[in-house]
Amino acid sequence: MAPQEYRLTIGVSTNTTPYIHDFLIDPIQSFQKLYPQIEVRMTEINAYTAEELLEQQTIDMALSSGFLSVSHALDYKLLKTTTVEICVNRSSPLAKEPVLSYEQLASEPIVTSFLMNQEFEKYLERGFARAGCDIGFVRRDFVKPEDPDLVCIPLKTPIFSYVTLKWRKEGVLQEVVNQLAAMIPSEEK
């Protein structure tokens, strides 16, 4: 009789794909050496439905980001805290400001509000800001300091975004899910 095979599914929201290599690849490889009978899969999810998918048992774990809020039925691990900053074209008068206040932004044509979808952010902020048209909110780690066209400016009152790993407190594979969660590194202290 062949051993039973299991599947552990990790939902990864589109806004956390830059973190897959930082947090998931090595721990998953180590985990699969310990548990070769458990197939680990990653699937793309929407960050706003991560908790619902976990509670419905559609996925076993979720890597997502945004505001820090967790259902009472879930465990979580804070992996990274990032800030949301203002992204402008280097030719913008705002590009020379060391920090910006909300009052300074009140009269500016902001393209987006608090968007966390990576592809949408890249399209809007990079497209408009590269053309010098407008500004937008963007997570700090989405724009590199050496970018030739864009500048990120911190807000005087910061907006934080939290990259978290979440999982159900109870489930069929609970012991191994907890073990995998323990293997995933955190940049938080």
PDB file of C-alpha atoms in Angstrom:
ATOM      1  CA  MET A   1       0.000   0.000   0.000  1.00  0.00           C
ATOM      2  CA  ALA A   2       1.402   3.402  -1.066  1.00  0.00           C
ATOM      3  CA  PRO A   3       1.784   6.108   1.612  1.00  0.00           C
ATOM      4  CA  GLN A   4      -0.929   8.759   1.650  1.00  0.00           C
ATOM      5  CA  GLU A   5      -0.084  12.043  -0.065  1.00  0.00           C
ATOM      6  CA  TYR A   6      -1.143  15.405   1.367  1.00  0.00           C
ATOM      7  CA  ARG A   7      -1.212  18.909  -0.081  1.00  0.00           C
ATOM      8  CA  LEU A   8      -0.518  22.124   1.769  1.00  0.00           C
ATOM      9  CA  THR A   9      -1.605  25.242  -0.138  1.00  0.00           C
ATOM     10  CA  ILE A  10      -0.118  28.661   0.517  1.00  0.00           C
ATOM     11  CA  GLY A  11      -2.074  31.594  -0.867  1.00  0.00           C
ATOM     12  CA  VAL A  12       0.198  34.435  -1.946  1.00  0.00           C
ATOM     13  CA  SER A  13      -1.424  37.800  -2.552  1.00  0.00           C
ATOM     14  CA  THR A  14      -0.204  39.676  -5.613  1.00  0.00           C
ATOM     15  CA  ASN A  15       1.107  42.480  -3.421  1.00  0.00           C
ATOM     16  CA  THR A  16       3.515  40.094  -1.672  1.00  0.00           C
ATOM     17  CA  THR A  17       5.115  38.380  -4.669  1.00  0.00           C
ATOM     18  CA  PRO A  18       8.362  40.359  -4.144  1.00  0.00           C
ATOM     19  CA  TYR A  19       8.687  38.577  -0.790  1.00  0.00           C
ATOM     20  CA  ILE A  20       8.339  34.962  -1.965  1.00  0.00           C
ATOM     21  CA  HIS A  21      12.100  34.485  -2.231  1.00  0.00           C
ATOM     22  CA  ASP A  22      12.815  36.413   0.986  1.00  0.00           C
ATOM     23  CA  PHE A  23      10.473  34.357   3.132  1.00  0.00           C
ATOM     24  CA  LEU A  24       9.157  31.183   1.500  1.00  0.00           C
ATOM     25  CA  ILE A  25      11.490  29.379  -0.918  1.00  0.00           C
ATOM     26  CA  ASP A  26      14.208  28.086   1.446  1.00  0.00           C
ATOM     27  CA  PRO A  27      11.808  27.125   4.273  1.00  0.00           C
ATOM     28  CA  ILE A  28       9.536  25.268   1.836  1.00  0.00           C
ATOM     29  CA  GLN A  29      12.488  23.330   0.426  1.00  0.00           C
ATOM     30  CA  SER A  30      13.640  22.393   3.947  1.00  0.00           C
ATOM     31  CA  PHE A  31      10.070  21.484   4.921  1.00  0.00           C
ATOM     32  CA  GLN A  32       9.660  19.206   1.912  1.00  0.00           C
ATOM     33  CA  LYS A  33      12.822  17.304   2.879  1.00  0.00           C
ATOM     34  CA  LEU A  34      11.246  16.628   6.291  1.00  0.00           C
ATOM     35  CA  TYR A  35       7.816  15.824   4.834  1.00  0.00           C
ATOM     36  CA  PRO A  36       8.231  14.390   1.317  1.00  0.00           C
ATOM     37  CA  GLN A  37       4.669  13.036   1.438  1.00  0.00           C
ATOM     38  CA  ILE A  38       3.287  16.603   1.651  1.00  0.00           C
ATOM     39  CA  GLU A  39       3.141  18.580  -1.568  1.00  0.00           C
ATOM     40  CA  VAL A  40       3.423  22.325  -0.978  1.00  0.00           C
ATOM     41  CA  ARG A  41       1.713  24.505  -3.561  1.00  0.00           C
ATOM     42  CA  MET A  42       1.466  28.247  -3.930  1.00  0.00           C
ATOM     43  CA  THR A  43      -1.544  29.908  -5.473  1.00  0.00           C
ATOM     44  CA  GLU A  44      -2.291  33.552  -6.171  1.00  0.00           C
ATOM     45  CA  ILE A  45      -4.953  35.145  -3.987  1.00  0.00           C
ATOM     46  CA  ASN A  46      -6.430  38.556  -3.322  1.00  0.00           C
ATOM     47  CA  ALA A  47      -5.118  40.061  -0.060  1.00  0.00           C
ATOM     48  CA  TYR A  48      -8.616  41.185   0.883  1.00  0.00           C
ATOM     49  CA  THR A  49      -9.992  37.624   0.795  1.00  0.00           C
ATOM     50  CA  ALA A  50      -7.023  35.831   2.427  1.00  0.00           C
ATOM     51  CA  GLU A  51      -8.699  35.371   5.800  1.00  0.00           C
ATOM     52  CA  GLU A  52     -11.940  34.210   4.215  1.00  0.00           C
ATOM     53  CA  LEU A  53     -10.067  31.613   2.124  1.00  0.00           C
ATOM     54  CA  LEU A  54      -8.276  30.384   5.250  1.00  0.00           C
ATOM     55  CA  GLU A  55     -11.499  30.093   7.241  1.00  0.00           C
ATOM     56  CA  GLN A  56     -13.176  28.261   4.331  1.00  0.00           C
ATOM     57  CA  GLN A  57     -10.159  25.888   4.251  1.00  0.00           C
ATOM     58  CA  THR A  58      -9.527  26.719   0.589  1.00  0.00           C
ATOM     59  CA  ILE A  59      -5.896  27.453   1.533  1.00  0.00           C
ATOM     60  CA  ASP A  60      -3.816  26.381   4.535  1.00  0.00           C
ATOM     61  CA  MET A  61      -1.602  29.463   4.872  1.00  0.00           C
ATOM     62  CA  ALA A  62      -1.575  32.979   3.408  1.00  0.00           C
ATOM     63  CA  LEU A  63       1.228  35.438   2.706  1.00  0.00           C
ATOM     64  CA  SER A  64      -0.379  38.862   2.462  1.00  0.00           C
ATOM     65  CA  SER A  65       0.161  42.490   3.343  1.00  0.00           C
ATOM     66  CA  GLY A  66      -1.786  45.556   4.315  1.00  0.00           C
ATOM     67  CA  PHE A  67      -3.117  46.682   7.660  1.00  0.00           C
ATOM     68  CA  LEU A  68      -2.525  44.359  10.572  1.00  0.00           C
ATOM     69  CA  SER A  69      -5.793  42.704  11.498  1.00  0.00           C
ATOM     70  CA  VAL A  70      -6.295  39.030  12.125  1.00  0.00           C
ATOM     71  CA  SER A  71      -9.427  37.003  12.756  1.00  0.00           C
ATOM     72  CA  HIS A  72      -9.677  35.273  16.135  1.00  0.00           C
ATOM     73  CA  ALA A  73      -9.699  31.904  14.320  1.00  0.00           C
ATOM     74  CA  LEU A  74      -6.240  32.510  12.833  1.00  0.00           C
ATOM     75  CA  ASP A  75      -2.643  32.555  13.963  1.00  0.00           C
ATOM     76  CA  TYR A  76      -0.185  34.884  12.308  1.00  0.00           C
ATOM     77  CA  LYS A  77       3.480  35.777  12.104  1.00  0.00           C
ATOM     78  CA  LEU A  78       4.585  39.318  11.314  1.00  0.00           C
ATOM     79  CA  LEU A  79       7.343  39.003   8.713  1.00  0.00           C
ATOM     80  CA  LYS A  80       8.075  42.582   7.711  1.00  0.00           C
ATOM     81  CA  THR A  81       6.883  46.120   8.341  1.00  0.00           C
ATOM     82  CA  THR A  82       7.116  48.546   5.437  1.00  0.00           C
ATOM     83  CA  THR A  83       5.948  52.100   4.967  1.00  0.00           C
ATOM     84  CA  VAL A  84       3.776  53.654   2.327  1.00  0.00           C
ATOM     85  CA  GLU A  85       5.370  56.739   0.827  1.00  0.00           C
ATOM     86  CA  ILE A  86       4.641  59.313  -1.832  1.00  0.00           C
ATOM     87  CA  CYS A  87       6.055  58.508  -5.252  1.00  0.00           C
ATOM     88  CA  VAL A  88       6.797  61.408  -7.596  1.00  0.00           C
ATOM     89  CA  ASN A  89       8.751  62.069 -10.753  1.00  0.00           C
ATOM     90  CA  ARG A  90      12.231  63.443 -10.038  1.00  0.00           C
ATOM     91  CA  SER A  91      11.249  66.643 -11.904  1.00  0.00           C
ATOM     92  CA  SER A  92       8.337  67.334  -9.539  1.00  0.00           C
ATOM     93  CA  PRO A  93       8.779  70.245  -7.105  1.00  0.00           C
ATOM     94  CA  LEU A  94       7.872  67.777  -4.334  1.00  0.00           C
ATOM     95  CA  ALA A  95      10.901  65.594  -5.188  1.00  0.00           C
ATOM     96  CA  LYS A  96      13.176  67.920  -3.212  1.00  0.00           C
ATOM     97  CA  GLU A  97      11.124  67.654  -0.012  1.00  0.00           C
ATOM     98  CA  PRO A  98      12.671  65.460   2.734  1.00  0.00           C
ATOM     99  CA  VAL A  99       9.213  64.555   4.144  1.00  0.00           C
ATOM    100  CA  LEU A 100       5.631  65.442   3.261  1.00  0.00           C
ATOM    101  CA  SER A 101       2.669  66.224   5.457  1.00  0.00           C
ATOM    102  CA  TYR A 102      -0.940  65.454   4.657  1.00  0.00           C
ATOM    103  CA  GLU A 103      -1.549  69.208   4.553  1.00  0.00           C
ATOM    104  CA  GLN A 104       1.022  69.574   1.754  1.00  0.00           C
ATOM    105  CA  LEU A 105      -0.724  66.827  -0.189  1.00  0.00           C
ATOM    106  CA  ALA A 106      -4.212  68.299   0.186  1.00  0.00           C
ATOM    107  CA  SER A 107      -3.921  70.385  -2.991  1.00  0.00           C
ATOM    108  CA  GLU A 108      -1.927  67.853  -5.028  1.00  0.00           C
ATOM    109  CA  PRO A 109      -3.526  65.723  -7.776  1.00  0.00           C
ATOM    110  CA  ILE A 110      -3.054  62.268  -6.268  1.00  0.00           C
ATOM    111  CA  VAL A 111      -3.697  59.490  -8.758  1.00  0.00           C
ATOM    112  CA  THR A 112      -4.327  56.701  -6.287  1.00  0.00           C
ATOM    113  CA  SER A 113      -5.339  56.260  -2.733  1.00  0.00           C
ATOM    114  CA  PHE A 114      -3.921  53.455  -0.598  1.00  0.00           C
ATOM    115  CA  LEU A 115      -3.427  50.823  -3.311  1.00  0.00           C
ATOM    116  CA  MET A 116      -1.609  47.621  -2.491  1.00  0.00           C
ATOM    117  CA  ASN A 117      -1.838  45.651  -5.736  1.00  0.00           C
ATOM    118  CA  GLN A 118       1.694  45.488  -7.077  1.00  0.00           C
ATOM    119  CA  GLU A 119       0.891  45.395 -10.787  1.00  0.00           C
ATOM    120  CA  PHE A 120      -1.701  48.161 -10.499  1.00  0.00           C
ATOM    121  CA  GLU A 121       0.716  50.228  -8.424  1.00  0.00           C
ATOM    122  CA  LYS A 122       3.471  49.809 -10.988  1.00  0.00           C
ATOM    123  CA  TYR A 123       1.146  50.808 -13.816  1.00  0.00           C
ATOM    124  CA  LEU A 124      -0.310  53.862 -12.134  1.00  0.00           C
ATOM    125  CA  GLU A 125       2.504  55.293 -10.052  1.00  0.00           C
ATOM    126  CA  ARG A 126       5.314  54.488 -12.443  1.00  0.00           C
ATOM    127  CA  GLY A 127       3.340  55.406 -15.546  1.00  0.00           C
ATOM    128  CA  PHE A 128       2.037  58.716 -14.309  1.00  0.00           C
ATOM    129  CA  ALA A 129       5.012  59.648 -12.139  1.00  0.00           C
ATOM    130  CA  ARG A 130       7.507  58.793 -14.899  1.00  0.00           C
ATOM    131  CA  ALA A 131       5.603  61.121 -17.201  1.00  0.00           C
ATOM    132  CA  GLY A 132       5.721  63.811 -14.512  1.00  0.00           C
ATOM    133  CA  CYS A 133       1.939  64.048 -14.319  1.00  0.00           C
ATOM    134  CA  ASP A 134       0.919  63.155 -10.796  1.00  0.00           C
ATOM    135  CA  ILE A 135       1.903  61.473  -7.612  1.00  0.00           C
ATOM    136  CA  GLY A 136       0.722  58.372  -5.855  1.00  0.00           C
ATOM    137  CA  PHE A 137       1.088  56.307  -2.727  1.00  0.00           C
ATOM    138  CA  VAL A 138       3.457  53.365  -3.042  1.00  0.00           C
ATOM    139  CA  ARG A 139       5.132  50.950  -0.679  1.00  0.00           C
ATOM    140  CA  ARG A 140       8.733  52.008  -0.063  1.00  0.00           C
ATOM    141  CA  ASP A 141      10.227  48.706  -1.188  1.00  0.00           C
ATOM    142  CA  PHE A 142       8.568  48.890  -4.635  1.00  0.00           C
ATOM    143  CA  VAL A 143      10.803  51.728  -5.837  1.00  0.00           C
ATOM    144  CA  LYS A 144      14.576  51.354  -5.739  1.00  0.00           C
ATOM    145  CA  PRO A 145      16.730  54.344  -4.659  1.00  0.00           C
ATOM    146  CA  GLU A 146      18.644  54.189  -7.951  1.00  0.00           C
ATOM    147  CA  ASP A 147      15.467  54.503 -10.052  1.00  0.00           C
ATOM    148  CA  PRO A 148      16.218  57.169 -12.715  1.00  0.00           C
ATOM    149  CA  ASP A 149      12.692  58.607 -12.835  1.00  0.00           C
ATOM    150  CA  LEU A 150      11.074  58.185  -9.440  1.00  0.00           C
ATOM    151  CA  VAL A 151      11.598  59.448  -5.920  1.00  0.00           C
ATOM    152  CA  CYS A 152       9.866  58.173  -2.801  1.00  0.00           C
ATOM    153  CA  ILE A 153       9.243  60.700  -0.061  1.00  0.00           C
ATOM    154  CA  PRO A 154       8.293  59.622   3.451  1.00  0.00           C
ATOM    155  CA  LEU A 155       5.194  60.970   5.109  1.00  0.00           C
ATOM    156  CA  LYS A 156       5.569  63.030   8.276  1.00  0.00           C
ATOM    157  CA  THR A 157       2.955  60.747   9.831  1.00  0.00           C
ATOM    158  CA  PRO A 158       3.827  57.325   8.414  1.00  0.00           C
ATOM    159  CA  ILE A 159       1.401  54.772   7.042  1.00  0.00           C
ATOM    160  CA  PHE A 160       2.565  51.240   7.803  1.00  0.00           C
ATOM    161  CA  SER A 161       1.960  48.118   5.763  1.00  0.00           C
ATOM    162  CA  TYR A 162       2.542  44.707   7.322  1.00  0.00           C
ATOM    163  CA  VAL A 163       3.651  41.552   5.501  1.00  0.00           C
ATOM    164  CA  THR A 164       2.178  38.633   7.428  1.00  0.00           C
ATOM    165  CA  LEU A 165       1.901  34.890   7.269  1.00  0.00           C
ATOM    166  CA  LYS A 166      -1.502  33.688   8.487  1.00  0.00           C
ATOM    167  CA  TRP A 167      -2.914  30.215   9.108  1.00  0.00           C
ATOM    168  CA  ARG A 168      -5.871  28.545  10.833  1.00  0.00           C
ATOM    169  CA  LYS A 169      -5.498  27.662  14.509  1.00  0.00           C
ATOM    170  CA  GLU A 170      -7.128  24.286  13.877  1.00  0.00           C
ATOM    171  CA  GLY A 171      -6.994  21.909  10.933  1.00  0.00           C
ATOM    172  CA  VAL A 172      -6.095  18.445   9.672  1.00  0.00           C
ATOM    173  CA  LEU A 173      -2.475  19.379   8.967  1.00  0.00           C
ATOM    174  CA  GLN A 174      -2.159  21.721  11.957  1.00  0.00           C
ATOM    175  CA  GLU A 175       1.042  20.231  13.351  1.00  0.00           C
ATOM    176  CA  VAL A 176       2.923  20.481  10.055  1.00  0.00           C
ATOM    177  CA  VAL A 177       1.467  23.908   9.248  1.00  0.00           C
ATOM    178  CA  ASN A 178       2.754  25.146  12.619  1.00  0.00           C
ATOM    179  CA  GLN A 179       6.152  23.600  11.885  1.00  0.00           C
ATOM    180  CA  LEU A 180       6.383  25.283   8.475  1.00  0.00           C
ATOM    181  CA  ALA A 181       5.310  28.614  10.012  1.00  0.00           C
ATOM    182  CA  ALA A 182       8.110  28.273  12.572  1.00  0.00           C
ATOM    183  CA  MET A 183      10.635  27.716   9.756  1.00  0.00           C
ATOM    184  CA  ILE A 184       9.691  30.931   7.916  1.00  0.00           C
ATOM    185  CA  PRO A 185      11.977  33.817   8.908  1.00  0.00           C
ATOM    186  CA  SER A 186      10.822  37.182  10.149  1.00  0.00           C
ATOM    187  CA  GLU A 187      12.585  40.530   9.867  1.00  0.00           C
ATOM    188  CA  GLU A 188      10.692  41.657  12.958  1.00  0.00           C
ATOM    189  CA  LYS A 189      12.128  41.418  16.470  1.00  0.00           C
TER     190      LYS A 189
END
